[in-house]
Amino acid sequence: MRILVVDDEKLLVKGIKFNLENEGYEVDACFDGETAVESARAGGYGLILLDLMMPKLDGLNACSKIREFSDVPIIMLTAKSEDADKIIGLEYGADDYITKPFNILELKARIRALLRRSKIPGGDHSDKIIRGSISIDAVRRSAEKSDESVDLTVKEFDLIELLMRNPGKVYSREALLDQVWGYDFSGDIRTVDVHIRRLREKLERDPAQPEYIITKWGVGYFFKD
């Protein structure tokens, strides 16, 4: 598994690279957003660690550009602790974020969790779910709206798969964080709202009046079959 680490703090990059290589990962590094986009475009990475504040092109815009051609899992590294900055990172297409300074054990745990959820299952049998105009294939981890392909990030796919497998079941934000993110999430609970909004923009005919991904006010979200 190849991981791309992008940060202009070269000492930090060296430490992350050392620790991840000890875990058996192949690690490449670069130090600005423009190079990160070029490296991601070349492909071959299973995950990208992307710093928020960088020269030439910041992490948010680099993430947005990468999302134009790739759904590779992205964890945003940020020195900012404000919830708004974390939410903005998710809006730009990041799957997760971690605030500096961070414990390397926590970073490793988040990487494992994200890779585990992004891994394509083996086997020859399709696992396709079709509900209305939306369909997903859990084996290929692909999604379609009205027979047209839709690109989803790792977390977006995990979220819609859970909802579509359990139509009518209302999930609180806390339950979705627990089941989709897969670890003791300590960030802003609005992370769920961001992902729901992005799913509606990609899968609903009219995101302002969703037919499928429904809000149960005061409770959470469910998929209407």
C-alpha atoms as one frame of an Amber mdcrd trajectory, in Angstrom:
protein
   0.000   0.000   0.000   1.418   3.369  -1.078   0.660   6.501   0.920   1.404
  10.086  -0.130   2.312  12.480   2.702   2.026  16.181   1.821   3.237  18.837
   4.260   5.720  21.719   4.094   7.078  20.834   7.563   9.839  18.535   6.397
  10.734  17.322   9.892   7.116  16.276  10.483   6.995  14.521   7.122  10.189
  12.655   7.971   8.666  11.425  11.245   5.395  10.344   9.639   7.251   8.598
   6.816   9.485   6.739   9.283   6.563   5.534  11.399   4.379   4.482   8.475
   7.204   2.627   6.751   7.724   0.717   9.988   4.094  -0.379   9.622   4.853
  -1.797   6.176   3.485   1.034   4.023   5.334   2.491   1.044   5.498   6.238
   1.626   6.172   9.073  -0.815   6.402  12.702   0.260   6.038  16.146  -1.264
   5.905  19.614   0.236   3.376  21.757  -1.641  -0.141  21.478  -2.992   0.709
  21.690  -6.681   3.088  18.741  -6.478   0.491  16.828  -4.452  -2.084  17.176
  -7.236   0.443  16.095  -9.868   1.461  13.076  -7.774  -2.137  12.085  -7.125
  -2.935  12.379 -10.833  -0.150   9.913 -11.595  -2.075   7.457  -9.428  -1.027
   4.423  -7.450  -1.794   5.760  -3.976  -4.122   4.053  -1.537  -4.360   7.090
   0.736  -3.186  10.713   0.946  -2.285  12.711   4.064  -2.715  16.346   3.084
  -1.744  19.391   5.146  -4.130  22.345   5.177  -1.600  25.198   5.074   0.995
  24.855   2.299   2.771  27.008  -0.283   1.787  27.327  -3.969  -1.571  25.630
  -3.449  -3.202  25.132  -0.059  -4.580  21.816   1.109  -8.221  22.723   0.537
  -7.727  23.615  -3.106  -5.376  20.676  -3.625  -8.032  18.366  -2.183 -10.699
  19.893  -4.413  -8.546  19.422  -7.520  -7.749  15.813  -6.589 -11.457  15.119
  -6.191 -11.979  16.165  -9.810 -10.284  12.966 -10.960  -9.873  10.634  -7.965
 -11.779   9.242  -4.984  -8.591   8.212  -3.157  -9.098   8.433   0.638  -7.784
  11.765   1.973  -6.999  12.666   5.582  -6.504  16.397   6.125  -3.754  17.476
   8.531  -4.455  20.827  10.134  -2.872  22.998  12.801  -6.189  24.755  13.242
  -8.555  23.451  15.893 -11.632  25.481  14.960 -14.577  23.304  14.006 -15.298
  25.516  10.979 -11.910  24.675   9.448 -12.564  20.957   9.855 -15.999  21.220
   8.276 -14.576  23.208   5.357 -12.049  20.429   4.786 -14.866  17.899   4.511
 -16.750  20.232   2.165 -13.746  20.208  -0.154 -13.785  16.410  -0.299 -11.607
  15.161   2.571 -12.706  11.893   4.194 -11.238  12.629   7.616  -9.040  15.114
   9.440  -6.651  15.176  12.366  -5.444  18.237  14.250  -1.777  18.937  14.931
  -0.102  18.105  17.176  -1.398  14.554  16.967  -0.433  11.220  18.454   1.128
   9.000  15.797  -0.855   6.042  17.182  -4.102   7.906  16.535  -2.975   8.737
  12.998  -2.150   5.075  12.349  -5.542   4.025  13.705  -7.356   6.475  11.449
  -5.365   5.334   8.430  -6.199   1.687   9.155  -9.886   2.484   9.631 -10.110
   4.457   6.398  -8.198   1.878   4.374 -10.321  -0.908   5.806 -13.477   0.824
   4.645 -12.116   1.734   1.236 -10.843  -1.767   0.435 -12.772  -3.479  -2.355
 -14.184  -6.784  -1.110 -13.157  -9.973  -2.901 -15.418 -12.623  -4.343 -17.299
 -13.128  -7.565 -20.824 -12.323  -6.439 -22.253  -8.865  -6.965 -23.892  -7.090
  -4.072 -26.020  -4.509  -5.816 -28.682  -2.476  -4.066 -31.279  -0.626  -6.147
 -33.760   1.758  -4.577 -35.660   4.038  -6.904 -33.278   5.839  -9.266 -30.246
   5.180  -7.043 -28.165   2.022  -7.207 -24.892   0.993  -5.570 -22.608  -1.998
  -6.015 -20.880  -2.923  -2.759 -18.351  -5.161  -4.523 -17.210  -2.542  -7.015
 -18.003   0.293  -4.587 -19.721   2.155  -7.400 -22.868   4.271  -7.452 -25.320
   5.339 -10.143 -28.170   7.804 -10.372 -30.658   7.120 -13.181 -28.071   4.765
 -14.770 -25.383   7.464 -14.775 -22.192   6.889 -12.785 -21.657   9.044  -9.687
 -18.280   9.475  -7.995 -18.445   9.107  -4.208 -15.689   9.440  -1.628 -14.986
   6.560   0.761 -17.109   7.983   3.565 -19.910   9.041   1.230 -20.160   5.501
  -0.106 -20.044   3.943   3.370 -22.794   6.290   4.508 -25.167   5.737   1.596
 -24.549   1.971   1.709 -25.586   1.847   5.376 -28.726   3.898   4.743 -29.744
   1.962   1.625 -29.257  -1.394   3.333 -31.652  -0.286   6.060 -34.437   1.731
   4.379 -36.791   3.415   6.790 -34.450   3.024   9.755 -33.651   6.380  11.333
 -30.040   6.864  12.423 -28.960   9.575  14.800 -25.827  11.524  13.934 -24.033
   9.767  16.792 -25.017   6.344  15.432 -23.825   7.260  11.941 -20.495   8.494
  13.280 -20.060   5.268  15.218 -20.992   2.921  12.378 -19.491   4.744   9.402
 -16.380   6.335  10.848 -15.604   3.241  12.861 -13.702   4.733  15.800 -14.256
   7.016  18.783 -14.872  10.172  16.790 -14.055  13.337  18.732 -14.747  15.899
  16.010 -17.761  18.034  15.220 -20.968  16.073  14.832 -21.809  18.314  11.863
 -19.429  16.085   9.914 -22.483  13.885   9.262 -24.517  16.848   7.984 -21.748
  17.760   5.539 -21.653  14.251   4.090 -25.442  14.018   3.889 -25.555  17.318
   2.014 -22.901  16.145  -0.440 -24.773  12.872  -1.017 -27.963  14.770  -1.751
 -26.141  17.009  -4.221 -24.790  13.949  -6.028 -27.734  11.546  -5.834 -30.977
  13.492  -5.478 -32.747  15.063  -8.437 -33.451  18.128  -6.295 -31.133  18.336
  -3.257 -33.367  21.019  -1.707 -36.315  18.605  -1.748 -34.780  15.143  -1.329
 -36.817  12.088  -2.266 -34.565   9.467  -0.688 -32.117  10.803   1.897 -34.568
  12.202   4.406 -34.122  14.189   7.612 -36.100  13.103  10.657 -36.119  16.401
  12.483 -34.665  16.223  15.953 -33.549  12.614  15.429 -31.325  12.009  12.417
 -31.479  10.642   8.856 -32.985   7.713   6.964 -33.335   6.399   3.416 -36.891
   6.443   2.120 -37.583   3.411  -0.040
